[in-house]
Short mmCIF file of C-alpha atoms in Angstrom, two decimals:
data_model
loop_
_atom_site.label_atom_id
_atom_site.label_comp_id
_atom_site.label_asym_id
_atom_site.label_seq_id
_atom_site.Cartn_x
_atom_site.Cartn_y
_atom_site.Cartn_z
CA MET R 1 13.28 -9.34 -11.33
CA ASN R 2 16.59 -7.55 -11.69
CA GLU R 3 18.85 -6.31 -8.91
CA ALA R 4 17.78 -2.69 -9.38
CA GLN R 5 14.14 -3.67 -8.78
CA ARG R 6 15.07 -5.75 -5.73
CA TYR R 7 17.02 -2.79 -4.34
CA ILE R 8 14.00 -0.47 -4.81
CA LEU R 9 11.58 -2.91 -3.15
CA GLN R 10 13.76 -3.40 -0.08
CA ASP R 11 13.36 0.21 1.03
CA LEU R 12 9.65 0.65 0.28
CA SER R 13 6.70 0.81 2.63
CA VAL R 14 3.62 -0.62 0.91
CA ALA R 15 -0.06 -0.62 1.87
CA VAL R 16 -2.27 -3.26 0.24
CA ALA R 17 -6.06 -2.89 0.54
CA ASP R 18 -8.23 -5.79 -0.61
CA ASP R 19 -11.20 -7.57 0.93
CA HIS R 20 -9.89 -11.02 -0.03
CA VAL R 21 -7.61 -12.40 2.66
CA LEU R 22 -5.92 -14.83 0.27
CA ILE R 23 -4.94 -11.97 -2.03
CA LEU R 24 -3.55 -10.00 0.91
CA GLU R 25 -1.56 -12.98 2.16
CA GLY R 26 -0.37 -13.74 -1.35
CA PHE R 27 0.81 -10.16 -1.90
CA LYS R 28 2.63 -10.06 1.41
CA SER R 29 4.33 -13.40 0.80
CA LEU R 30 5.40 -12.50 -2.74
CA MET R 31 6.65 -9.08 -1.67
CA GLU R 32 8.68 -10.61 1.14
CA GLY R 33 10.11 -13.06 -1.38
CA CYS R 34 11.38 -10.02 -3.29
CA GLY R 35 12.98 -8.58 -0.18
CA ALA R 36 10.18 -6.13 0.70
CA TYR R 37 9.26 -6.69 4.34
CA ASN R 38 7.56 -3.39 5.11
CA VAL R 39 4.13 -4.39 3.78
CA ASP R 40 0.90 -3.62 5.66
CA THR R 41 -2.38 -5.23 4.58
CA PHE R 42 -5.93 -3.97 5.06
CA SER R 43 -9.12 -5.96 4.47
CA ARG R 44 -11.27 -2.88 5.16
CA ALA R 45 -10.81 0.49 3.49
CA ALA R 46 -11.82 2.22 6.74
CA ASP R 47 -8.83 0.73 8.55
CA LEU R 48 -6.43 2.24 6.03
CA ILE R 49 -8.24 5.59 6.02
CA ARG R 50 -8.05 5.76 9.80
CA ILE R 51 -4.24 5.69 9.87
CA LEU R 52 -3.63 7.99 6.88
CA PRO R 53 -3.22 11.16 8.98
CA CYS R 54 -0.30 9.65 10.87
CA ARG R 55 1.14 7.12 8.42
CA HIS R 56 2.49 7.62 4.91
CA PHE R 57 3.30 4.70 2.60
CA ASP R 58 5.56 4.86 -0.43
CA VAL R 59 3.07 2.85 -2.50
CA TYR R 60 -0.64 2.08 -2.10
CA ILE R 61 -2.04 -0.98 -3.88
CA VAL R 62 -5.85 -0.88 -3.71
CA ASP R 63 -8.90 -2.66 -5.04
CA ILE R 64 -11.84 -0.45 -6.09
CA GLY R 65 -14.29 -3.15 -5.01
CA MET R 66 -13.92 -2.75 -1.25
CA PRO R 67 -17.13 -3.73 0.63
CA ASP R 68 -17.19 -1.03 3.30
CA ILE R 69 -16.15 2.09 1.38
CA ASP R 70 -16.23 2.74 -2.36
CA GLY R 71 -12.75 2.27 -3.84
CA PHE R 72 -12.86 5.64 -5.59
CA GLU R 73 -13.66 7.27 -2.26
CA LEU R 74 -10.67 5.46 -0.77
CA ILE R 75 -8.47 6.93 -3.50
CA ASP R 76 -9.83 10.39 -2.67
CA HIS R 77 -8.98 9.88 1.01
CA ILE R 78 -5.44 8.81 0.16
CA ARG R 79 -4.95 11.80 -2.15
CA ALA R 80 -6.40 14.19 0.45
CA ALA R 81 -3.97 12.94 3.09
CA HIS R 82 -0.96 12.59 0.79
CA ALA R 83 -1.22 14.50 -2.48
CA ASP R 84 1.90 12.85 -3.92
CA ALA R 85 0.81 9.29 -3.07
CA ARG R 86 1.70 6.60 -5.59
CA ILE R 87 -1.48 4.58 -6.08
CA ILE R 88 -1.75 1.29 -7.94
CA VAL R 89 -5.22 -0.15 -8.60
CA ASN R 90 -5.40 -3.95 -8.67
CA THR R 91 -8.76 -4.90 -10.15
CA ILE R 92 -10.86 -7.46 -11.98
CA HIS R 93 -12.62 -4.73 -13.97
CA GLU R 94 -11.79 -4.17 -17.63
CA GLU R 95 -14.61 -1.80 -18.60
CA ILE R 96 -13.26 1.18 -20.51
CA TRP R 97 -15.33 3.75 -18.62
CA LEU R 98 -14.09 2.40 -15.28
CA LEU R 99 -10.49 2.43 -16.45
CA ARG R 100 -10.87 6.03 -17.60
CA ARG R 101 -12.42 6.96 -14.27
CA MET R 102 -9.44 5.44 -12.46
CA LEU R 103 -7.03 7.43 -14.62
CA ASP R 104 -9.05 10.60 -14.09
CA LYS R 105 -8.63 10.01 -10.36
CA GLY R 106 -4.90 10.27 -10.91
CA VAL R 107 -3.93 6.68 -10.13
CA ASN R 108 -0.37 5.88 -11.11
CA ALA R 109 -0.88 2.33 -12.32
CA ILE R 110 -3.64 -0.16 -13.10
CA LEU R 111 -3.23 -3.93 -12.97
CA LEU R 112 -5.58 -6.82 -13.52
CA LYS R 113 -5.72 -9.33 -10.68
CA SER R 114 -5.04 -12.04 -13.24
CA THR R 115 -1.66 -10.55 -14.20
CA ASP R 116 1.64 -12.15 -13.31
CA PHE R 117 3.24 -10.91 -10.09
CA MET R 118 6.27 -9.65 -12.00
CA GLN R 119 3.97 -7.06 -13.56
CA VAL R 120 3.25 -5.87 -10.03
CA VAL R 121 6.99 -5.45 -9.54
CA ASP R 122 7.21 -3.59 -12.88
CA ALA R 123 4.31 -1.35 -11.85
CA ILE R 124 5.87 -0.54 -8.47
CA THR R 125 9.20 0.21 -10.11
CA ALA R 126 7.54 2.48 -12.67
CA VAL R 127 5.50 4.54 -10.19
CA VAL R 128 8.45 4.93 -7.82
CA ASN R 129 10.37 6.37 -10.78
CA GLY R 130 7.54 8.81 -11.50
CA GLU R 131 6.06 6.90 -14.44
CA ARG R 132 2.54 5.66 -15.15
CA TYR R 133 2.02 1.94 -15.71
CA LEU R 134 -0.79 -0.06 -17.30
CA CYS R 135 -0.63 -3.83 -17.59
CA PRO R 136 -0.31 -4.79 -21.29
CA LYS R 137 -3.88 -6.09 -21.66
CA LEU R 138 -5.45 -2.90 -20.30
CA LYS R 139 -3.09 -0.71 -22.30
CA ARG R 140 -4.23 -2.44 -25.49
CA ARG R 141 -7.86 -1.94 -24.53
CA LEU R 142 -7.38 1.76 -23.85
CA ASP R 143 -5.22 2.37 -26.90
CA GLY R 144 -7.77 0.66 -29.13
CA SER R 145 -10.82 2.43 -27.75
CA ARG R 146 -12.26 5.86 -28.42
CA LEU R 147 -14.85 5.62 -25.66
CA HIS R 148 -12.70 7.72 -23.34
CA MET R 149 -13.98 10.75 -25.25
CA GLU R 150 -17.38 10.08 -23.64
CA HIS R 151 -16.12 10.23 -20.07
CA PRO R 152 -17.39 13.32 -18.20
CA SER R 153 -14.89 15.78 -16.81
CA GLN R 154 -14.63 16.32 -13.06
CA ARG R 155 -16.67 19.53 -13.36
CA GLU R 156 -19.35 17.71 -15.35
CA ILE R 157 -19.55 15.02 -12.68
CA GLU R 158 -20.05 17.75 -10.06
CA ILE R 159 -22.90 19.16 -12.14
CA LEU R 160 -24.29 15.67 -12.72
CA LYS R 161 -24.44 15.06 -8.97
CA ALA R 162 -26.14 18.41 -8.43
CA LEU R 163 -28.70 17.59 -11.12
CA ALA R 164 -29.27 14.22 -9.46
CA GLY R 165 -29.99 16.09 -6.24
CA GLY R 166 -32.79 18.00 -7.94
CA HIS R 167 -31.03 21.35 -8.29
CA THR R 168 -31.82 23.71 -11.16
CA SER R 169 -29.18 25.18 -13.46
CA LYS R 170 -29.49 28.51 -11.67
CA GLU R 171 -28.95 26.86 -8.28
CA ILE R 172 -25.98 24.89 -9.58
CA ALA R 173 -24.42 28.05 -10.99
CA THR R 174 -24.63 29.66 -7.56
CA MET R 175 -23.27 26.57 -5.81
CA LEU R 176 -20.25 26.22 -8.12
CA PHE R 177 -19.62 29.96 -8.67
CA ILE R 178 -20.03 29.70 -12.44
CA SER R 179 -22.50 31.21 -14.89
CA GLU R 180 -25.83 29.61 -15.69
CA ASN R 181 -24.78 29.44 -19.35
CA THR R 182 -21.71 27.41 -18.34
CA VAL R 183 -23.94 25.00 -16.43
CA GLU R 184 -26.17 24.60 -19.47
CA THR R 185 -23.14 23.92 -21.68
CA HIS R 186 -21.91 21.19 -19.33
CA ARG R 187 -25.43 19.81 -19.11
CA LYS R 188 -25.65 19.45 -22.90
CA ARG R 189 -22.26 17.74 -22.96
CA LEU R 190 -23.43 15.28 -20.32
CA PHE R 191 -26.39 14.32 -22.48
CA ALA R 192 -24.09 13.82 -25.46
CA LYS R 193 -21.39 11.88 -23.60
CA LEU R 194 -23.83 9.52 -21.91
CA GLY R 195 -26.09 9.22 -24.94
CA ALA R 196 -29.17 10.25 -22.97
CA ARG R 197 -32.36 11.67 -24.49
CA ASN R 198 -33.91 13.04 -21.30
CA MET R 199 -33.07 13.64 -17.66
CA ALA R 200 -34.47 10.32 -16.45
CA GLU R 201 -32.29 8.42 -18.93
CA LEU R 202 -29.29 10.55 -17.97
CA MET R 203 -29.71 9.57 -14.33
CA VAL R 204 -30.15 5.88 -15.15
CA LYS R 205 -26.98 5.83 -17.27
CA ALA R 206 -25.04 7.85 -14.72
CA VAL R 207 -25.93 5.34 -11.99
CA ALA R 208 -25.12 2.38 -14.27
CA ARG R 209 -21.68 3.79 -15.04
CA GLY R 210 -20.94 4.57 -11.42
CA TYR R 211 -20.78 8.37 -11.66
CA ILE R 212 -23.49 8.73 -9.01
CA ASN R 213 -25.22 6.46 -6.51
CA ALA R 214 -28.89 5.62 -6.89
CA THR R 215 -29.51 7.10 -3.44
CA GLU R 216 -28.31 10.49 -4.70
CA THR R 217 -31.08 10.87 -7.27
CA THR R 218 -34.43 12.59 -6.85
CA SER R 219 -37.33 12.47 -9.28
CA ALA R 220 -35.40 13.10 -12.49
CA ASP R 221 -38.49 14.05 -14.49
CA ASP R 222 -38.88 17.17 -12.35
CA VAL R 223 -35.33 18.45 -12.86
#
């Protein structure tokens, strides 16, 4: 770590959300060793969400595998409270579709939990300077993959959730203030992107990839 990085870390307030106490303690200890003493840790996503209205951190380091609240929902809460939040995801997941979903959520950096701590410092430095950071292993995976072309857009995910709820194309058009033809176009793209042959298969693949929860689906054959 160079002096410029140490200088940046000294003035930062950092929130770390992870359900593993050892990881939280390790982060706090390593950050303090770099001169960053303003580090708050959270073992439950709900605890961090609760203080967001009255507390703003310079950097948020979060795990998407929180037990109480879905990590993507946590990211949404952070963004809703602080639109310019710098969010770093620290994860064990390397699946391309999950990485693309993180990026589509607007996270500023993604790290693997197995990465060296100096990469955490590099990631923090990058996001503070307005840059995006991916740890080298994940960057190679994303650069070498074309699967990101199959990731649904945010609008398509909205339509997917409405379809899962049993709504017809006409109803969805009314709900989203778009034309029925537009809904049908997005619907066809969803089938293509998820490689589904019918609505039941679309729902199964959507649940498997984490776009919707199983509890959100109705009888897909009737949609």
